[in-house]
Coordinates of C-alpha atoms (C1' of nucleotides) in Angstrom, one line a residue:
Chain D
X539 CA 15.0 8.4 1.3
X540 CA 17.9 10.3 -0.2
X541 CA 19.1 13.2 -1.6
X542 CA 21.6 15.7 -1.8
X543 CA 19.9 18.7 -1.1
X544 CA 19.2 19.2 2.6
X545 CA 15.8 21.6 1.8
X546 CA 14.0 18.8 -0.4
X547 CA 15.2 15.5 2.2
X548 CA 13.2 18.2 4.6
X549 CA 10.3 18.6 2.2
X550 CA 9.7 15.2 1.4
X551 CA 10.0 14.1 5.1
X552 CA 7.2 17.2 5.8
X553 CA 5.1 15.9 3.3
X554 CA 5.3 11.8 4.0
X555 CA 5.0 12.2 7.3
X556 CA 1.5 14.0 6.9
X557 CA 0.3 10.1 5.9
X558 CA -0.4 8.5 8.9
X559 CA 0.4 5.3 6.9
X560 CA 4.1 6.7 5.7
X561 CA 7.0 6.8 7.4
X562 CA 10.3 8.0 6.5
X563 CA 13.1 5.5 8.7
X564 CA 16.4 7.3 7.1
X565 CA 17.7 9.9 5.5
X566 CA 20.5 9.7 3.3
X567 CA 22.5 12.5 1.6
X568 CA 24.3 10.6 -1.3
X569 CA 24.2 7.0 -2.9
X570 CA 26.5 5.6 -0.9
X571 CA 24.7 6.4 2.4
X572 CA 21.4 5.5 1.1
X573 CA 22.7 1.7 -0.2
X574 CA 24.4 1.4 3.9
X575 CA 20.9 3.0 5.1
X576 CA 18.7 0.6 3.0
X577 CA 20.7 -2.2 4.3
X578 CA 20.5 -1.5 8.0
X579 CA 16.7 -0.8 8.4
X580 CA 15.2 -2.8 5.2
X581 CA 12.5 0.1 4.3
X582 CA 9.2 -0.8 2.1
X583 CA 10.6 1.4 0.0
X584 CA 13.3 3.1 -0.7
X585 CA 12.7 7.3 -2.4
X586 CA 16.1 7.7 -4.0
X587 CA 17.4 11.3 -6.2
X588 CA 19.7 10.5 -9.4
X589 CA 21.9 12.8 -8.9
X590 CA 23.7 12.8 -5.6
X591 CA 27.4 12.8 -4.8
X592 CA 29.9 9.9 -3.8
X593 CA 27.3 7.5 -5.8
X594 CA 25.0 8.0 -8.5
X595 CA 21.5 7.5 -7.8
X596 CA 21.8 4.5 -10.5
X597 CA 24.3 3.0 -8.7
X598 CA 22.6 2.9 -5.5
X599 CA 19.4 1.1 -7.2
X600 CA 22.1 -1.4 -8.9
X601 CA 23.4 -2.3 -5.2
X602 CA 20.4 -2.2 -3.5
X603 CA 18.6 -4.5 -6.2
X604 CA 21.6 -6.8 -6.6
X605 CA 21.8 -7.5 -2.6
X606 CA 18.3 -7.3 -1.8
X607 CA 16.0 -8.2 -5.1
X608 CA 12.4 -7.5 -3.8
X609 CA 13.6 -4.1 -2.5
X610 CA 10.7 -1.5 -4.0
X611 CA 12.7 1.8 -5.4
X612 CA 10.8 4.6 -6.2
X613 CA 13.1 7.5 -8.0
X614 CA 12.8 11.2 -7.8
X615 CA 14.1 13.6 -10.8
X616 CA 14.5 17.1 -11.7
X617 CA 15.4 17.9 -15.2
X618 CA 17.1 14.4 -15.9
X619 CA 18.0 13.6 -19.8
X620 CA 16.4 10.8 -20.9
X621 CA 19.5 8.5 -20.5
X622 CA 19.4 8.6 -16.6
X623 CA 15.8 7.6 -16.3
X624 CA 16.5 4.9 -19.1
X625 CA 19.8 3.6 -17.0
X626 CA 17.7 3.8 -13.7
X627 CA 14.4 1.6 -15.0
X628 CA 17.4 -0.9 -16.7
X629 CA 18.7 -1.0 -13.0
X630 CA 15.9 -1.5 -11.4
X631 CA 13.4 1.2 -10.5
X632 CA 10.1 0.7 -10.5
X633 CA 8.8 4.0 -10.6
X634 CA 9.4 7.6 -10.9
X635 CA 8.2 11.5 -9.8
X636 CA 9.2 14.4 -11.0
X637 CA 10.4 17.0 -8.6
X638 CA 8.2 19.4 -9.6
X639 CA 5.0 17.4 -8.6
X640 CA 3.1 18.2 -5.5
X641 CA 2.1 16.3 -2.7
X642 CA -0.7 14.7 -4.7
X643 CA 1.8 13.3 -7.1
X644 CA 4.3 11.6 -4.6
X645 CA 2.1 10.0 -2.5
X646 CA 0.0 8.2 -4.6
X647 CA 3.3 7.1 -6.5
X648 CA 4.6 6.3 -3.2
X649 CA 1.7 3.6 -2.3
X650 CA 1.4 2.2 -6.0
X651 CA 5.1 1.6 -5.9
X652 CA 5.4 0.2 -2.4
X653 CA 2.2 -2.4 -3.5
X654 CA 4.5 -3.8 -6.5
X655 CA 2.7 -1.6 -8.8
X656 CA 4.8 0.4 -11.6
X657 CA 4.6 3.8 -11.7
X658 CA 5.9 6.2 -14.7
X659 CA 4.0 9.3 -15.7
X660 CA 3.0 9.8 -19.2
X661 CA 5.6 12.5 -20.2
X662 CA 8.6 10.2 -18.7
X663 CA 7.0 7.4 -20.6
X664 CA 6.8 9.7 -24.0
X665 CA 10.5 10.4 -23.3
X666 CA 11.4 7.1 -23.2
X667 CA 9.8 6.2 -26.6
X668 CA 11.8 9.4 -28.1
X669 CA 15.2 8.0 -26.6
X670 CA 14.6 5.0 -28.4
X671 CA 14.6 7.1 -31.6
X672 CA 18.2 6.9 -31.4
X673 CA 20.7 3.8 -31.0
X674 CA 23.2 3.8 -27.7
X675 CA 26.8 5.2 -27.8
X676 CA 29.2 2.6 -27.1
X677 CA 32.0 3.4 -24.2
X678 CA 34.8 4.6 -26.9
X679 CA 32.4 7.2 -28.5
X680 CA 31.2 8.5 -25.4
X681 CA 34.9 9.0 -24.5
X682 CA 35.6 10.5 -27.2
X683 CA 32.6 12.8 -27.5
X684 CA 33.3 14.3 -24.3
X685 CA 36.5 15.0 -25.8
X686 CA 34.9 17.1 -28.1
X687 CA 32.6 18.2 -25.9
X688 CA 36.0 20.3 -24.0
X689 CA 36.9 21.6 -27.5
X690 CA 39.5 18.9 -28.5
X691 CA 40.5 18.6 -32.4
X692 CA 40.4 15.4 -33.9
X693 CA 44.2 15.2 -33.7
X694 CA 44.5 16.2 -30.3
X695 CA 42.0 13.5 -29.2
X696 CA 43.7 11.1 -31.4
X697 CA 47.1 12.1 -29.3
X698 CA 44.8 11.4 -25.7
X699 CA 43.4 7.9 -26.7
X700 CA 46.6 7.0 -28.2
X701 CA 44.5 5.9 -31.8
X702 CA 44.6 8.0 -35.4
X703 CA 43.0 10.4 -36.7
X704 CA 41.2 8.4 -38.6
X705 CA 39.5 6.2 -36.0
X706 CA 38.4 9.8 -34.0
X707 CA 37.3 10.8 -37.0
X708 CA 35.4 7.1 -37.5
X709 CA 33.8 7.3 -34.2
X710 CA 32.6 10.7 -34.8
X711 CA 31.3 9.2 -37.4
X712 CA 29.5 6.9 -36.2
X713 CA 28.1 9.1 -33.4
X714 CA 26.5 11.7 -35.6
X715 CA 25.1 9.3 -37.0
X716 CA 23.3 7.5 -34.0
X717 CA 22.0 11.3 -32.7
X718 CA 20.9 11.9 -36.2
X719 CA 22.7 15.1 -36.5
X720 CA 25.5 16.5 -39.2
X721 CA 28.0 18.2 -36.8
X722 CA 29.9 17.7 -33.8
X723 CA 28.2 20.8 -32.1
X724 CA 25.2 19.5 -32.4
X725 CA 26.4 15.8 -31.2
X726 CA 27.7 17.6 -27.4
X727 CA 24.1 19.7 -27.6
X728 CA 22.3 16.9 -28.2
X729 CA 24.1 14.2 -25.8
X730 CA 24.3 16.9 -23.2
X731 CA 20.3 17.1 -23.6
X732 CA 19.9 13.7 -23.5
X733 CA 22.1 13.1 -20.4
X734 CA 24.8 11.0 -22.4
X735 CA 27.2 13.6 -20.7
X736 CA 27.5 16.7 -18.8
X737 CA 29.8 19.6 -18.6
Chain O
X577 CA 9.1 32.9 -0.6
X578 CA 9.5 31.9 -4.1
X579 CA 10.2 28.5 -6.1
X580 CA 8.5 26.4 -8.3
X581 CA 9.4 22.8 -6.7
X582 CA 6.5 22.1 -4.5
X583 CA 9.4 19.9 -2.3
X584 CA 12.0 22.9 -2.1
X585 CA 8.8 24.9 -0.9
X586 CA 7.1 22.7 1.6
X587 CA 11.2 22.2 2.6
X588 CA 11.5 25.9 3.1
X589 CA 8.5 26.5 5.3
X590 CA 9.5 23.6 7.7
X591 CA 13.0 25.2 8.5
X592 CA 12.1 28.5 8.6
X593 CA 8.6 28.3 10.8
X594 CA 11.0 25.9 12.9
X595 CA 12.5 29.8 14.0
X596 CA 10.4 31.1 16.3
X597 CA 10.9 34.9 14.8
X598 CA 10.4 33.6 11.2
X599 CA 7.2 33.4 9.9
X600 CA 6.9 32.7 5.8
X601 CA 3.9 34.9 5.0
X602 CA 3.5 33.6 1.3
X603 CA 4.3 31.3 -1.4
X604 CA 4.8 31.3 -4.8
X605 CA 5.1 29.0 -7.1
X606 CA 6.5 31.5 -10.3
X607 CA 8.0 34.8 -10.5
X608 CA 4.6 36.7 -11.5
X609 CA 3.1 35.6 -8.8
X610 CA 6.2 36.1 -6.5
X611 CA 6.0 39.6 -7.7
X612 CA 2.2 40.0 -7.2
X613 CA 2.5 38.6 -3.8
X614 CA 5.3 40.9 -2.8
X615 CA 3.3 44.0 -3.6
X616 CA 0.3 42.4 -1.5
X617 CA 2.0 41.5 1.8
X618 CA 4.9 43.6 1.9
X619 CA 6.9 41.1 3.6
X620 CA 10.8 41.9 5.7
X621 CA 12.7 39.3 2.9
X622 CA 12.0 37.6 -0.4
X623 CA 13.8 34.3 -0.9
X624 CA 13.5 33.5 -4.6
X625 CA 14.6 30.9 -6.7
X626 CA 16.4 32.4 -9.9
X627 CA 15.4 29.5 -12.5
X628 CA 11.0 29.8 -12.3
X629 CA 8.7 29.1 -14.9
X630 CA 6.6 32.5 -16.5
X631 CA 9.0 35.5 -15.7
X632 CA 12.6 34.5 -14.4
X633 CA 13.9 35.3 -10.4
X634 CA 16.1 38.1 -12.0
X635 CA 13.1 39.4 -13.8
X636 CA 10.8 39.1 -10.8
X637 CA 14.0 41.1 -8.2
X638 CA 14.0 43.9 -10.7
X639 CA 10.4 44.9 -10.8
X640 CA 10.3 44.3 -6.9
X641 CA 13.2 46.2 -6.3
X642 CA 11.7 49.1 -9.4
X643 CA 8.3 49.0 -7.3
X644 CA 9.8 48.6 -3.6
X645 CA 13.8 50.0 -3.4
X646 CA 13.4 49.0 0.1
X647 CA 12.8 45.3 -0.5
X648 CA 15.2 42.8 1.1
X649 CA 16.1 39.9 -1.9
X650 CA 17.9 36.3 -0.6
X651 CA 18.2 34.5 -3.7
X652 CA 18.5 30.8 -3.5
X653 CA 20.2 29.0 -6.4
X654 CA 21.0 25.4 -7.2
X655 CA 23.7 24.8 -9.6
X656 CA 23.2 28.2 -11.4
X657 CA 25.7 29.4 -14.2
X658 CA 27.6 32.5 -12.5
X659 CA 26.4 34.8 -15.4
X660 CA 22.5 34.5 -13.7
X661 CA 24.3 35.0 -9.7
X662 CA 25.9 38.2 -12.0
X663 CA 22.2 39.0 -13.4
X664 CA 20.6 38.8 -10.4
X665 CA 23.2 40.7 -8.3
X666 CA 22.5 44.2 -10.7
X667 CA 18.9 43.3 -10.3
X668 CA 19.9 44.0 -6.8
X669 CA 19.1 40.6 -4.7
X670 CA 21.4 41.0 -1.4
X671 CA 22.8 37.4 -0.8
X672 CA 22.7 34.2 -2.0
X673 CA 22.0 31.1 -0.4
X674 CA 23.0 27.3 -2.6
X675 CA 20.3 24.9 -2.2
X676 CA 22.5 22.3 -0.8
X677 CA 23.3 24.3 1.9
X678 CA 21.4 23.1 5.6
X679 CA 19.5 25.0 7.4
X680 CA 22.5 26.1 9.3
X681 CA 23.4 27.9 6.2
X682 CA 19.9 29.4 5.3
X683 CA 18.6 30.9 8.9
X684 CA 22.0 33.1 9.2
X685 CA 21.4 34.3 5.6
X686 CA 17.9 35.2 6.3
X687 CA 18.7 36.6 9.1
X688 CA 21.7 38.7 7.6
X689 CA 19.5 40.1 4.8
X690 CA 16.8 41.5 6.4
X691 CA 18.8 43.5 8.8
X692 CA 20.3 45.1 6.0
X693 CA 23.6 43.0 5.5
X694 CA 24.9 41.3 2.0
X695 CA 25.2 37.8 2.1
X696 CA 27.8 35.8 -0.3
X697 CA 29.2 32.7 0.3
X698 CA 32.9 32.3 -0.5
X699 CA 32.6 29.8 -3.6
X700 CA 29.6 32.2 -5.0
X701 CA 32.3 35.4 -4.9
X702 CA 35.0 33.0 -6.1
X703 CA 32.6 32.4 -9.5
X704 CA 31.9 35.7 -9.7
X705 CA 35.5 36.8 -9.6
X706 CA 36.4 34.0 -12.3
X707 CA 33.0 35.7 -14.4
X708 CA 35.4 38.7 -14.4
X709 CA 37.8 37.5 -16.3
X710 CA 35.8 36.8 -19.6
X711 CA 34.3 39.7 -21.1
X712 CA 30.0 40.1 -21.7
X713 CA 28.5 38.8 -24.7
X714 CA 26.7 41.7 -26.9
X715 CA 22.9 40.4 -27.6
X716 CA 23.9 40.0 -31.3
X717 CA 26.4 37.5 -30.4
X718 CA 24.4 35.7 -27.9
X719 CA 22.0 35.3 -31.2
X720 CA 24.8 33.8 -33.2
X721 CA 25.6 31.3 -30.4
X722 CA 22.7 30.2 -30.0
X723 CA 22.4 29.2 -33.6
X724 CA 25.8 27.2 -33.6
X725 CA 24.4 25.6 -30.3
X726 CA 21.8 24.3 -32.5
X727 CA 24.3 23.0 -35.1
X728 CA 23.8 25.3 -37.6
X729 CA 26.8 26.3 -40.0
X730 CA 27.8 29.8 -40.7
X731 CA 25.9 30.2 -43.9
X732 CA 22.9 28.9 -42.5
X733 CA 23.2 31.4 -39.7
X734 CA 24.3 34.4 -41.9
X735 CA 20.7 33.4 -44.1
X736 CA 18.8 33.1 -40.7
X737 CA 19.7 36.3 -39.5
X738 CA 20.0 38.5 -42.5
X739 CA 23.5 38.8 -42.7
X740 CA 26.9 37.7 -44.6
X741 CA 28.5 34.9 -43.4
X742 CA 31.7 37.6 -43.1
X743 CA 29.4 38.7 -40.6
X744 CA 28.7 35.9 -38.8
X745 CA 32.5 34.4 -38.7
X746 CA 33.2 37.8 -37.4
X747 CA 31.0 37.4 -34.3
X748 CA 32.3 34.0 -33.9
X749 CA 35.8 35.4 -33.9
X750 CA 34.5 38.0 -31.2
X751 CA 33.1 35.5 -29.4
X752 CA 35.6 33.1 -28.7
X753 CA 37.7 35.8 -28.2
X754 CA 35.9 37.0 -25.1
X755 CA 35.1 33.4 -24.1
X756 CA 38.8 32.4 -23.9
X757 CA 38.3 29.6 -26.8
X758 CA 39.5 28.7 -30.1
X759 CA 36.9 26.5 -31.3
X760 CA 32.8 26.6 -31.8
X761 CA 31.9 23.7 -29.5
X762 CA 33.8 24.6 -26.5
X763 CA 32.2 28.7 -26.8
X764 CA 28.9 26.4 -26.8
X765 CA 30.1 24.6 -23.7
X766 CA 31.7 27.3 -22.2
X767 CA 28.5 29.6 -22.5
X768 CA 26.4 27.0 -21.1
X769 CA 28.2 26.4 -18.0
X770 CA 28.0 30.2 -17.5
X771 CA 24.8 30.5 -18.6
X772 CA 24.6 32.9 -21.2
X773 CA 23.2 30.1 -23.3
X774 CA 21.2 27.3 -22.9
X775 CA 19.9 24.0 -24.0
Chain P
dG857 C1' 31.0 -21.7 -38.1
dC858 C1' 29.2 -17.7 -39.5
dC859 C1' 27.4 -13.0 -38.6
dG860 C1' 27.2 -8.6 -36.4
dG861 C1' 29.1 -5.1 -33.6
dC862 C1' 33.2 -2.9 -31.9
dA863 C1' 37.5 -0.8 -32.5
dT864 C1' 41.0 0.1 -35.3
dC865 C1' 43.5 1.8 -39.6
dC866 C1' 43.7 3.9 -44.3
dC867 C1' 42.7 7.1 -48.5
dT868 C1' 40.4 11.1 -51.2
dC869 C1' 37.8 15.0 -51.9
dT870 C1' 34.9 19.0 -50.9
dT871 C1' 33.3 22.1 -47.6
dT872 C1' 33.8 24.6 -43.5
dC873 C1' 36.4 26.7 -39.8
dG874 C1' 39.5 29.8 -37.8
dG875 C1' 43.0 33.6 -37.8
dG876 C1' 45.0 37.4 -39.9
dG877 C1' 44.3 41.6 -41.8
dG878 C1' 41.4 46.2 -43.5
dA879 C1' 37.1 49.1 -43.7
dC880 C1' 32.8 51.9 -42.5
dG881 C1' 28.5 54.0 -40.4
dG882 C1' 26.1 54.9 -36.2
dG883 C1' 25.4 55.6 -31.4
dA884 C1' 26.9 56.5 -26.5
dG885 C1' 29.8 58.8 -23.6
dA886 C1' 34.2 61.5 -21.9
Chain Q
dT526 C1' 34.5 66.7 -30.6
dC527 C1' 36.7 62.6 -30.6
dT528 C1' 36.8 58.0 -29.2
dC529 C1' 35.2 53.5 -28.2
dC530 C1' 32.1 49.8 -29.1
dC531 C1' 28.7 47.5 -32.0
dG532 C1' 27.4 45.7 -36.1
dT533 C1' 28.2 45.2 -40.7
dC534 C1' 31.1 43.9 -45.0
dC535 C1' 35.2 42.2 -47.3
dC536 C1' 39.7 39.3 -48.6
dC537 C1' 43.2 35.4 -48.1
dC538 C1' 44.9 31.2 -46.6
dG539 C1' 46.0 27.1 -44.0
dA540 C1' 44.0 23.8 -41.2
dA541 C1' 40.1 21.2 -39.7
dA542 C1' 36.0 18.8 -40.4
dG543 C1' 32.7 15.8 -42.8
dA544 C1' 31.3 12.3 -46.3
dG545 C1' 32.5 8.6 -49.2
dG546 C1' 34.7 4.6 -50.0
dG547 C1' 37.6 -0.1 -48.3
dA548 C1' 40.0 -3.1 -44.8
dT549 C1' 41.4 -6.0 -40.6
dG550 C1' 41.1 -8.5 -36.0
dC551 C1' 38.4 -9.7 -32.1
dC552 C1' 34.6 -11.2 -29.5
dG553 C1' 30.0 -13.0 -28.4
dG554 C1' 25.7 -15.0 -29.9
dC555 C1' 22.9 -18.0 -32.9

DNA sequence: GCCGGCATCCCTCTTTCGGGGGACGGGAGA
DNA sequence: TCTCCCGTCCCCCGAAAGAGGGATGCCGGC
């Protein structure tokens, strides 16, 4: 199990451990850890935050999956934009809980998830549908939206990348256009929303 | 004791009922009902989350602190913009407490509080002092921030709100003045990561 | 071998932003 | 009272941004 907050790693243990059939064999507080951690003892299953430090919660599933392919990976999320539960099922999860769910919700996902079983709750699956309502940035655009994103004018982030003005100005393009919105504001609200970046 | 993360609270009770002089004496899951249950069992400390569901931690430490100017208020916060640790300070909560921290960091804070001391740790003050050195957003400027947020353009705003677009470039102006920025997006970005706005 | 996507460059034109200034009524406080 | 801040309106002007076209080279898949 891992995550970066020391109050929920003691939560979760509090309320696994309350199943007589559950165990929790590590604790980990980033990705790194966890990926060492799921190595060493092999776990049923392995409870794993996105967002941890040293190693992304996606990054950990990619690792664990690519050296041990039958490992089970249940993930556990808070607010998380649509893109990082998108990027977790593409490397591997099989299920997910929301952080806000009780007891009732995290162990039944727990079991269903450790049987082989999927497990996605309705209003993760309705957010995936909605991210597909908009195509995926490709690397360059990201980069240069979070340029934007820190205030940059297309000539400035032209001088950064080392391209024109024209070709920021083409990308931007192109991004608007995938978020389905008209100005670069509203491309950083909306990416930001949607997890494609953070401030 | 308030949050609204079933895990965070099941979290908290363990390492504070693992101190054999704390007891938690109630839970709740909002800030009504934090309020509510603060007026019912009068309790040494309230440790509240600031970001709840139905009425906010800030709003919930002000009518505690209007109804009981004796209460103790720990307020623990997760990533929290420093304009809500502002908020919540003149709402009058007496420390703070990150959620990453261990328990190591929460007991001594607990502790601290309800004997009538202040608790801040060093990077909380530090945020605080860097708050200081942007001036407060008036309400009507909040209101036009938020509409830029959304993407709108100044003469959509200025029709939205009643007003001439004069008006509404002139509270940009004001805006990123006081925000330390020359251009729209980064006052949206800005505000966000302090929390005046968000998304 | 062709097609599509990516990244790049280029041009034009209209609209919007952003910065500078000036002005006024109203409310809160020294 | 006088002053400061808020919210409002107004003007000018240069610099960006956004929308429309067209074009090239490269790579990977069918």
């Amino acid at each position: 199990m891992a995550d970066d907050h020391f109050i929920v790693r003691t939560g979760l243990v509090a309320v696994i451990q309350a199943e007589s059939d559950l165990t929790v064999v590590a604790e980990a507080a980033d990705g790194a850890e966890a990926v060492n951690l799921f190595a060493r003892h092999r776990p049923d299953l392995a409870l794993l935050d996105l967002r941890m430090p040293v190693k992304s919660g996606t990054q950990a599933i990619e690792e664990i999956r690519s050296e041990f392919p039958a490992a089970r990976i249940l993930v556990l999320t808070a607010f998380s934009g649509d893109e990082d539960i998108a990027k977790a099922l593409r490397a591997g999860a099989h299920g997910f809980v929301l952080k806000s769910s009780t007891g009732e919700g995290l162990i039944p996902a727990i079991r269903a998830v450790a049987s082989g079983d999927a497990w996605i709750p309705r209003d993760v699956a309705t957010r995936l549908a909605v991210r597909q309502s908009y195509e995926e940035l490709t690397p360059r655009e990201i980069q240069v939206l979070r340029e934007i994103a820190r205030g940059k004018a297309n000539k400035e982030i032209a001088a950064t990348l080392a391209i024109t003005e024209y070709t920021v100005k083409d990308h931007l393009k192109s991004i608007m256009g995938k978020l389905h919105v008209a100005v670069r504001t509203e491309a950083v609200t909306a990416a930001v929303q949607r997890g494609i970046i953070e401030l």
